[in-house]
Coordinates of C-alpha atoms and ligand atoms in Angstrom, one line a residue:
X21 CA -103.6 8.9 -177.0
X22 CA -107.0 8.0 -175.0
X23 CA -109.1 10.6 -173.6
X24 CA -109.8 9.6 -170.1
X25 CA -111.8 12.2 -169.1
X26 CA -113.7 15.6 -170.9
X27 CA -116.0 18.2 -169.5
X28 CA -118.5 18.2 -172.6
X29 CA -121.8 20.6 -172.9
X30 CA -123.5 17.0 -172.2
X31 CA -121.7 16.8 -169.1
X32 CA -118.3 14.8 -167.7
X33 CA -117.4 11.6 -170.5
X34 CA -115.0 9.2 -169.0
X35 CA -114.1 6.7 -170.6
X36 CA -115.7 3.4 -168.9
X37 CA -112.4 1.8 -167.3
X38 CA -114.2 -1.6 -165.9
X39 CA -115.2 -2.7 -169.1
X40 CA -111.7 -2.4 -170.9
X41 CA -110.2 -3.5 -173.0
X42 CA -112.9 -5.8 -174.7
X43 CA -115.2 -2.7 -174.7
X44 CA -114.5 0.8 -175.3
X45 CA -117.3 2.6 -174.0
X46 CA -118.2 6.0 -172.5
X47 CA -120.0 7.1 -169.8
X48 CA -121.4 10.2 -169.8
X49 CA -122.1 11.9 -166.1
X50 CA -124.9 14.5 -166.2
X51 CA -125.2 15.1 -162.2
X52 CA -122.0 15.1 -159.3
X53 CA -123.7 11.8 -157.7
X54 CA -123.2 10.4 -161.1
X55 CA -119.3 11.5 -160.8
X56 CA -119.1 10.4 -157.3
X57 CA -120.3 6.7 -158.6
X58 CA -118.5 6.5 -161.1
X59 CA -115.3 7.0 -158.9
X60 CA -116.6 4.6 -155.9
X61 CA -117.1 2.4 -159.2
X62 CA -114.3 2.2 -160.7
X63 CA -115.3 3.9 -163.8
X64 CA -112.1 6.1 -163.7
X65 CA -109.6 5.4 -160.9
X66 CA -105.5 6.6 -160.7
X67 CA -104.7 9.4 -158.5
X68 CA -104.4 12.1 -160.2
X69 CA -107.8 11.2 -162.7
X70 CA -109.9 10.8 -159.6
X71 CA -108.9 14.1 -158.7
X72 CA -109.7 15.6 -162.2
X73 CA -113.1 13.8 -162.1
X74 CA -113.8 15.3 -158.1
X75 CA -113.1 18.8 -159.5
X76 CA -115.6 18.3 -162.5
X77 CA -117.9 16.8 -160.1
X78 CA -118.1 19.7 -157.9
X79 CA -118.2 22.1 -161.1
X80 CA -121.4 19.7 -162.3
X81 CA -122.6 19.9 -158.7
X82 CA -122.7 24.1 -158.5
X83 CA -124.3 24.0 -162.3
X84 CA -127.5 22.1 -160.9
X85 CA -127.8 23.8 -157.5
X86 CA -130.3 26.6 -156.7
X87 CA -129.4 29.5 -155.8
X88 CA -130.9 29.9 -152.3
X89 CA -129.2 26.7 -150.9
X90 CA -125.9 26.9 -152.3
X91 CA -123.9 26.8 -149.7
X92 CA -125.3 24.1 -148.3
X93 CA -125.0 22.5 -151.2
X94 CA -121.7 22.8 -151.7
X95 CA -120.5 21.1 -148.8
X96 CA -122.9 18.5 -149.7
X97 CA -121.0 18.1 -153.0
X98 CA -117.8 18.2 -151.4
X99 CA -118.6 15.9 -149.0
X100 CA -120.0 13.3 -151.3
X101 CA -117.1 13.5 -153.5
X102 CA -114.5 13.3 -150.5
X103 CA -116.4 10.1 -149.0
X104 CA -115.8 7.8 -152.3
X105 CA -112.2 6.8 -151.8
X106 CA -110.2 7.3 -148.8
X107 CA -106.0 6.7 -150.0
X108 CA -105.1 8.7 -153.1
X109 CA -105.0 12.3 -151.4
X110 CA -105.3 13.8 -155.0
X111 CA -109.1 13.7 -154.5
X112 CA -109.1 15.5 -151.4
X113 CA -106.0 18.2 -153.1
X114 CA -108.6 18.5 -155.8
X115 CA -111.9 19.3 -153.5
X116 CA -109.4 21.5 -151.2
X117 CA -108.4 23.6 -154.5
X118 CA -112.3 24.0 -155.6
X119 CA -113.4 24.9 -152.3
X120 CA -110.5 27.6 -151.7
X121 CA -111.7 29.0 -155.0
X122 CA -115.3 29.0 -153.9
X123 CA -114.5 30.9 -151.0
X124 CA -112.8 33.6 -152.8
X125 CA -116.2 34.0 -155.1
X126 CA -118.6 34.9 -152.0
X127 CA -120.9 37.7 -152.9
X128 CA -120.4 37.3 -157.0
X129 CA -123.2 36.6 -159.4
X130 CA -124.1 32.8 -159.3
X131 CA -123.7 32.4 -163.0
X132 CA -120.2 34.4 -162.2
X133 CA -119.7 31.6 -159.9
X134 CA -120.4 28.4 -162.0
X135 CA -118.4 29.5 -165.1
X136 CA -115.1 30.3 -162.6
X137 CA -115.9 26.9 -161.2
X138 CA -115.8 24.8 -164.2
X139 CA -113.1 27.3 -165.6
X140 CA -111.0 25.9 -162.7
X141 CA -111.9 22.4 -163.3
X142 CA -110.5 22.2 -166.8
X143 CA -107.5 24.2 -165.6
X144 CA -106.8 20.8 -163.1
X145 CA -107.9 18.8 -166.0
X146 CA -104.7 21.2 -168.3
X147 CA -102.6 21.0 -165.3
X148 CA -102.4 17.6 -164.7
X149 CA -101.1 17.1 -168.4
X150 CA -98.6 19.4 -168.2
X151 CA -97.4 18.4 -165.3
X152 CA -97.0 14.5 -166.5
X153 CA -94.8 16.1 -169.4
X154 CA -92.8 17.5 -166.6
X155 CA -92.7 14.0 -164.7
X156 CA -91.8 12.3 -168.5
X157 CA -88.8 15.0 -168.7
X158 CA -87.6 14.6 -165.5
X159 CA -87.3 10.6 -165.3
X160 CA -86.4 10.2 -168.7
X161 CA -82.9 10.2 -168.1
X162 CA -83.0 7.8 -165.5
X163 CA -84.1 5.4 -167.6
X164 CA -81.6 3.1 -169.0
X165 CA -81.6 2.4 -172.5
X166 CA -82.0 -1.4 -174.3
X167 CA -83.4 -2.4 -171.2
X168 CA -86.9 -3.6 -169.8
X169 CA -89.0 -1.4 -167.5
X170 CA -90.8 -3.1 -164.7
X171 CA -94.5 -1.5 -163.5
X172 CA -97.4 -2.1 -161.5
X173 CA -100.8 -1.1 -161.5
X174 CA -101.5 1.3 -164.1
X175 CA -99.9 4.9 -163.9
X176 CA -100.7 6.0 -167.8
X177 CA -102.9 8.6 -169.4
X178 CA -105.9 6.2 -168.2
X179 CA -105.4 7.4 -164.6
X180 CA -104.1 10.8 -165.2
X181 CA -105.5 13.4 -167.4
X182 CA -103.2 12.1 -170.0
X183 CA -100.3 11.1 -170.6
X184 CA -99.2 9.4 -167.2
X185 CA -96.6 9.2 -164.4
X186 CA -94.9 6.6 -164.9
X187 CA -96.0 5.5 -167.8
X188 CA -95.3 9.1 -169.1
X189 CA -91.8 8.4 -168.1
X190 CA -92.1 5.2 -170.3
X191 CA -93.6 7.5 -173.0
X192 CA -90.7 10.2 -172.6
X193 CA -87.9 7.8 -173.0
X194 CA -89.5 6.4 -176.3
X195 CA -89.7 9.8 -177.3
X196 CA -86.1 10.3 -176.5
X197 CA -85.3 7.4 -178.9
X198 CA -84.3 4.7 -176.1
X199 CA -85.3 1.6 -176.9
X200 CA -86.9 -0.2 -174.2
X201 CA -90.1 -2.3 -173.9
X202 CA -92.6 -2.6 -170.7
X203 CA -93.3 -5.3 -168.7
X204 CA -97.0 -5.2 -166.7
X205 CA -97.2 -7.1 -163.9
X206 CA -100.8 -8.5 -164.1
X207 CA -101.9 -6.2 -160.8
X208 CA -104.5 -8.9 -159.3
X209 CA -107.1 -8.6 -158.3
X210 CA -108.3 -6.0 -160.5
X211 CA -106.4 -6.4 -163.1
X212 CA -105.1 -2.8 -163.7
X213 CA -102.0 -4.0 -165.2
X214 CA -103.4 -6.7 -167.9
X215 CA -106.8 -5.0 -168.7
X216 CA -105.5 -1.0 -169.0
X217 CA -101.8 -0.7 -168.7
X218 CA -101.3 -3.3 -172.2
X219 CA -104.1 -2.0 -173.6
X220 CA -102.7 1.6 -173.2
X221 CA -99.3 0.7 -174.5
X222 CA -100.4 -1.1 -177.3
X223 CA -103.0 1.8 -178.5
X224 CA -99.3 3.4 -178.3
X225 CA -97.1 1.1 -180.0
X226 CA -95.2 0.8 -177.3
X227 CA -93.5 -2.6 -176.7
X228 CA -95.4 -4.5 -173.8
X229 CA -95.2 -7.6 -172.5
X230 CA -97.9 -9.3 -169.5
X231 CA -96.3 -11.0 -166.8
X232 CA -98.3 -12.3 -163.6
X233 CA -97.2 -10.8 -160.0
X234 CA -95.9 -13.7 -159.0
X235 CA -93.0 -13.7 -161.6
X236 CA -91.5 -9.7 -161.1
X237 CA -89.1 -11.1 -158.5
X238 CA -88.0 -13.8 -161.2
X239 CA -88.0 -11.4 -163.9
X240 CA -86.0 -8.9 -161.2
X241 CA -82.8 -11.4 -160.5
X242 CA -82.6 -12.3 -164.4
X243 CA -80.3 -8.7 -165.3
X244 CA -83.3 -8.0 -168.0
X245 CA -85.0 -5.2 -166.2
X246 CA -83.2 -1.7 -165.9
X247 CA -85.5 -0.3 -163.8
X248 CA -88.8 -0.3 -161.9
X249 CA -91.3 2.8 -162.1
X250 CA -94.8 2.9 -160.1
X251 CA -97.0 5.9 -159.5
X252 CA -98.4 7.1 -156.0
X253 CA -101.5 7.3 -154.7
X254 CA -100.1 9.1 -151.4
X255 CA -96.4 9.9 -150.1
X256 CA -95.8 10.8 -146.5
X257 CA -93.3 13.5 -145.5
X258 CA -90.9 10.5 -145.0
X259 CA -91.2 9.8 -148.2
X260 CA -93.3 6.4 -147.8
X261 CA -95.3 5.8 -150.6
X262 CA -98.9 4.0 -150.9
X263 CA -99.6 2.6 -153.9
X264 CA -101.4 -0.5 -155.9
X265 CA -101.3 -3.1 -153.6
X266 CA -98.4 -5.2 -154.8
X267 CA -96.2 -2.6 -155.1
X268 CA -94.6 -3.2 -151.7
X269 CA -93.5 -6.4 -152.9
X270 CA -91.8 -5.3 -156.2
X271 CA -90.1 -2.6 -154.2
X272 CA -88.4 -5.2 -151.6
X273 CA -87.3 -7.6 -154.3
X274 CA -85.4 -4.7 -156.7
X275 CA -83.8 -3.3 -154.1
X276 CA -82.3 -7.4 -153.1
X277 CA -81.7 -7.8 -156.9
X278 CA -79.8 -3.7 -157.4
X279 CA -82.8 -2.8 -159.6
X280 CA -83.6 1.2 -159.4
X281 CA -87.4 1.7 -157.8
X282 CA -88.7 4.7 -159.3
X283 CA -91.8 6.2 -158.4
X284 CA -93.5 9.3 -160.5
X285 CA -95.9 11.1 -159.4
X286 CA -97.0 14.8 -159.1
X287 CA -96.3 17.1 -156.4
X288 CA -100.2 17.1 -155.3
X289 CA -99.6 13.4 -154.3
X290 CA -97.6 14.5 -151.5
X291 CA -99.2 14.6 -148.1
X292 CA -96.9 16.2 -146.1
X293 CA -99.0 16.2 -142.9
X294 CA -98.2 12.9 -142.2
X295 CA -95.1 11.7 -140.6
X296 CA -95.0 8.9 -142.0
X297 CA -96.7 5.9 -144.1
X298 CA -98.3 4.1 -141.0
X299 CA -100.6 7.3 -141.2
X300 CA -102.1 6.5 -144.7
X301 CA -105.8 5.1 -145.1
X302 CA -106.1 2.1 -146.9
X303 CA -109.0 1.8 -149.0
X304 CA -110.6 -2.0 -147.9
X305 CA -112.7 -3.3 -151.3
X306 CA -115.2 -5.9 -151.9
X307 CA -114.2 -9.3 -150.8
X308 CA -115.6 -10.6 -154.5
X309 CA -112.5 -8.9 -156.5
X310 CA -110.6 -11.8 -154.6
X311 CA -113.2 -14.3 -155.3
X312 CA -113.7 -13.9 -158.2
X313 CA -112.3 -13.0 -162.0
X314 CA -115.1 -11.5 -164.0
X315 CA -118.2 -12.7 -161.8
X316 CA -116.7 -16.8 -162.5
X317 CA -115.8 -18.0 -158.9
X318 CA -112.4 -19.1 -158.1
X319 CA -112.4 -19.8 -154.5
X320 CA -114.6 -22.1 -152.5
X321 CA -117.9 -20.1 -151.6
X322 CA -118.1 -18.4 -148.5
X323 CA -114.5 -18.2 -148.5
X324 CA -112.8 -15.4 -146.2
X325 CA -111.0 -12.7 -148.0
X326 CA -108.9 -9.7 -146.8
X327 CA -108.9 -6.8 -149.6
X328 CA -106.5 -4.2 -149.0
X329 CA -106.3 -2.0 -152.3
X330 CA -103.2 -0.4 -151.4
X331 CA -100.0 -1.1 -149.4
X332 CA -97.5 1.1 -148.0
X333 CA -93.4 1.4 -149.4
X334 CA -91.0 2.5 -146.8
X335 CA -88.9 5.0 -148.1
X336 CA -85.5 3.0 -147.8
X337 CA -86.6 0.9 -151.4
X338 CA -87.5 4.2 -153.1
X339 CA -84.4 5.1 -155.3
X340 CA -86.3 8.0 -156.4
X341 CA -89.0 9.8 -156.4
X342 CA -89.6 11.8 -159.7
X343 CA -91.7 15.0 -159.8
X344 CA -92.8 17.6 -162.7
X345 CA -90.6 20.3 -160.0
X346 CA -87.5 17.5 -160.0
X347 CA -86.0 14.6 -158.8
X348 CA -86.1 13.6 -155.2
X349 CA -83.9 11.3 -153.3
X350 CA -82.8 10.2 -149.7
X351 CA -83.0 11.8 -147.1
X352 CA -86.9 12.4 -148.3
X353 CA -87.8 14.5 -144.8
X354 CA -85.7 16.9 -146.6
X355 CA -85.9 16.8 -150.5
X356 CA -89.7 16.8 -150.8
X357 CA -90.2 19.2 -148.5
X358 CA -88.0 21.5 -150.8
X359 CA -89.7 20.5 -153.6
X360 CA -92.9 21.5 -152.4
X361 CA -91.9 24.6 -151.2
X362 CA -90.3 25.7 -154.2
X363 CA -93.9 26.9 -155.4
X364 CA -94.6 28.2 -152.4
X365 CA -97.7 25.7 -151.4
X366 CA -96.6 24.0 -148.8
X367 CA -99.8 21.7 -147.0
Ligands
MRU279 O1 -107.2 1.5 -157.4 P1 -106.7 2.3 -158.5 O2 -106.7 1.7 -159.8 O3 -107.2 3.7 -158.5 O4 -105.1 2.4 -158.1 C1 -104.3 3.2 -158.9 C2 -102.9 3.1 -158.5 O5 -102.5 2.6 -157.5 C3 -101.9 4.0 -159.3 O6 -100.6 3.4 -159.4 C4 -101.8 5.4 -158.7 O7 -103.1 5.9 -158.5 C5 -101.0 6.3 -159.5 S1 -101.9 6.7 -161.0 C6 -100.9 7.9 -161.9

């Protein structure tokens, strides 16, 4: 499987995700402004891997900083990392969990301090894996088998730590022996779905076909597709759920056709501060990933564009949500809530 993301002796490698799948290439991040970029650009994006690469980032950030200013510095670090992308709340879980851990290091050795630092950013790096595994194992079996799974965006090792949400639930049930093939919807404008989520599969051997957005809801009313799965970039208490933009749309038309929408993603997705999903940020991009495919115009120029990179699901098209602690349905006020507490971390 691809390595998304490593914390090397040369620094943090991530594996350059605007530039797949014609190139495989590596960027290597040597300072926590490089990190920072690399996340405002795309370089690695997905939830939880943005939230792997903010932990690094703050790890790189301490290793560089003198002594004398390092408090100062740290919330400088924080901060930077915090300001690059404002939905998936996995970056902000991430910066909170290095920060706590900071805190609790006052008066120790600086040296004691960066090796507990980037000790802890490997550990969210470990985590996250695990904790896909979990997510595989637990929506598995609501999988159906001999039939085709529906997803959107990319949810795979590429924007985890490995593995993936749902496409570690895809993974789990071909390890389970079901036999089931993918279908990618396309994921304009940035192409998450064509360029990352078939390459992914393929590197895989996993059974993938592309399909353009516009051709899920025919795909949904045909009887092929057994289910739906989508990761998260954010779920409110209510059980709302941000994601890719697009997602919104899939959602509405399996629930009209009696498709299960599943959505997998880790407990540290869940923002349960907010009430609901009207409360979410959505990130606004460039008005040239509409304009254009690949820097060739397709749209008169000076051509007004809105760019919203996520939308919000209300909970009533969510069949499910699957976690690495279980399985969460209706009535979500309730179920996640239980979930979350069940470790005792509660936001
Ligand atoms: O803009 P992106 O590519 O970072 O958006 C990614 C998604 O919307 C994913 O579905 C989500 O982060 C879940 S990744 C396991």
């Amino acid at each position: 499987m691809v390595e998304t993301i490593e914390w090397t002796t040369r620094g943090v490698v991530m594996i350059d995700q605007t530039r797949l799948p014609r190139v495989t290439e590596f960027v290597t991040c040597q300072t926590y402004l490089e990190v920072a970029d690399a996340i405002k650009t795309m370089v690695i994006r997905g939830a939880p891997a943005i939230g792997v690469a903010a932990a690094m980032g703050v790890a790189l950030g301490v290793n560089h900083a003198a002594e004398a200013t390092l408090d100062s510095e740290f919330e400088t670090i924080c901060a930077t990392l915090a300001a690059t992308r404002p939905t998936a709340v996995n970056l902000f879980w991430a910066i909170d969990r290095m920060k706590r851990l900071y805190a609790s290091l006052q008066g120790q050795p600086i040296a004691a301090i960066r090796a507990a630092l980037v000790e802890e950013a490997q550990l969210v790096y470990r985590d996250d894996i695990a904790i896909n595994r979990a997510i595989g194992a637990n929506g598995e079996p609501l999988v159906p088998d001999g039939k085709t799974v529906l997803t959107h965006c990319n949810a795979g090792a590429l924007a985890t730590a490995g593995y993936g949400t749902a496409l570690g639930v895809i993974r789990a049930a071909v390890e389970a022996g079901k036999r089931i093939d993918v279908f990618a919807d396309e994921t304009r404008p940035f192409l998450q779905g064509a360029r990352l989520t078939v390459w992914e599969l393929q590197q895989d051997n996993i059974p993938v076909k592309l399909i353009t957005d516009n051709m899920a809801g025919h795909f949904l009313k045909s009887g092929r597709i057994g289910c739906v799965v989508v990761g998260a970039d954010r779920i409110a208490s209510n059980g709302d759920v941000a994601n890719k933009i697009g997602t919104y749309s899939v959602a509405v038309l399996a629930k009209e056709n009696g498709v299960p929408f599943y959505v997998a993603a880790p407990i540290s997705t869940l923002d349960l501060t907010l009430a609901s999903g009207d409360q979410i940020p959505i990130e606004q991009r460039p008005a040239s990933e509409v304009t254009e495919v690949f820097g060739t115009p397709v749209a008169p120029e000076n051509t007004q564009v809105e760019n919203p990179a996520f939308d919000v699901t209300p909970s009533k098209y969510v069949t499910a949500i699957i976690t690495e602690r279980g399985v969460a349905r209706a009535p979500y006020g309730e179920s996640l809530r239980a979930l979350a507490a069940a470790e005792g971390d509660l936001k």
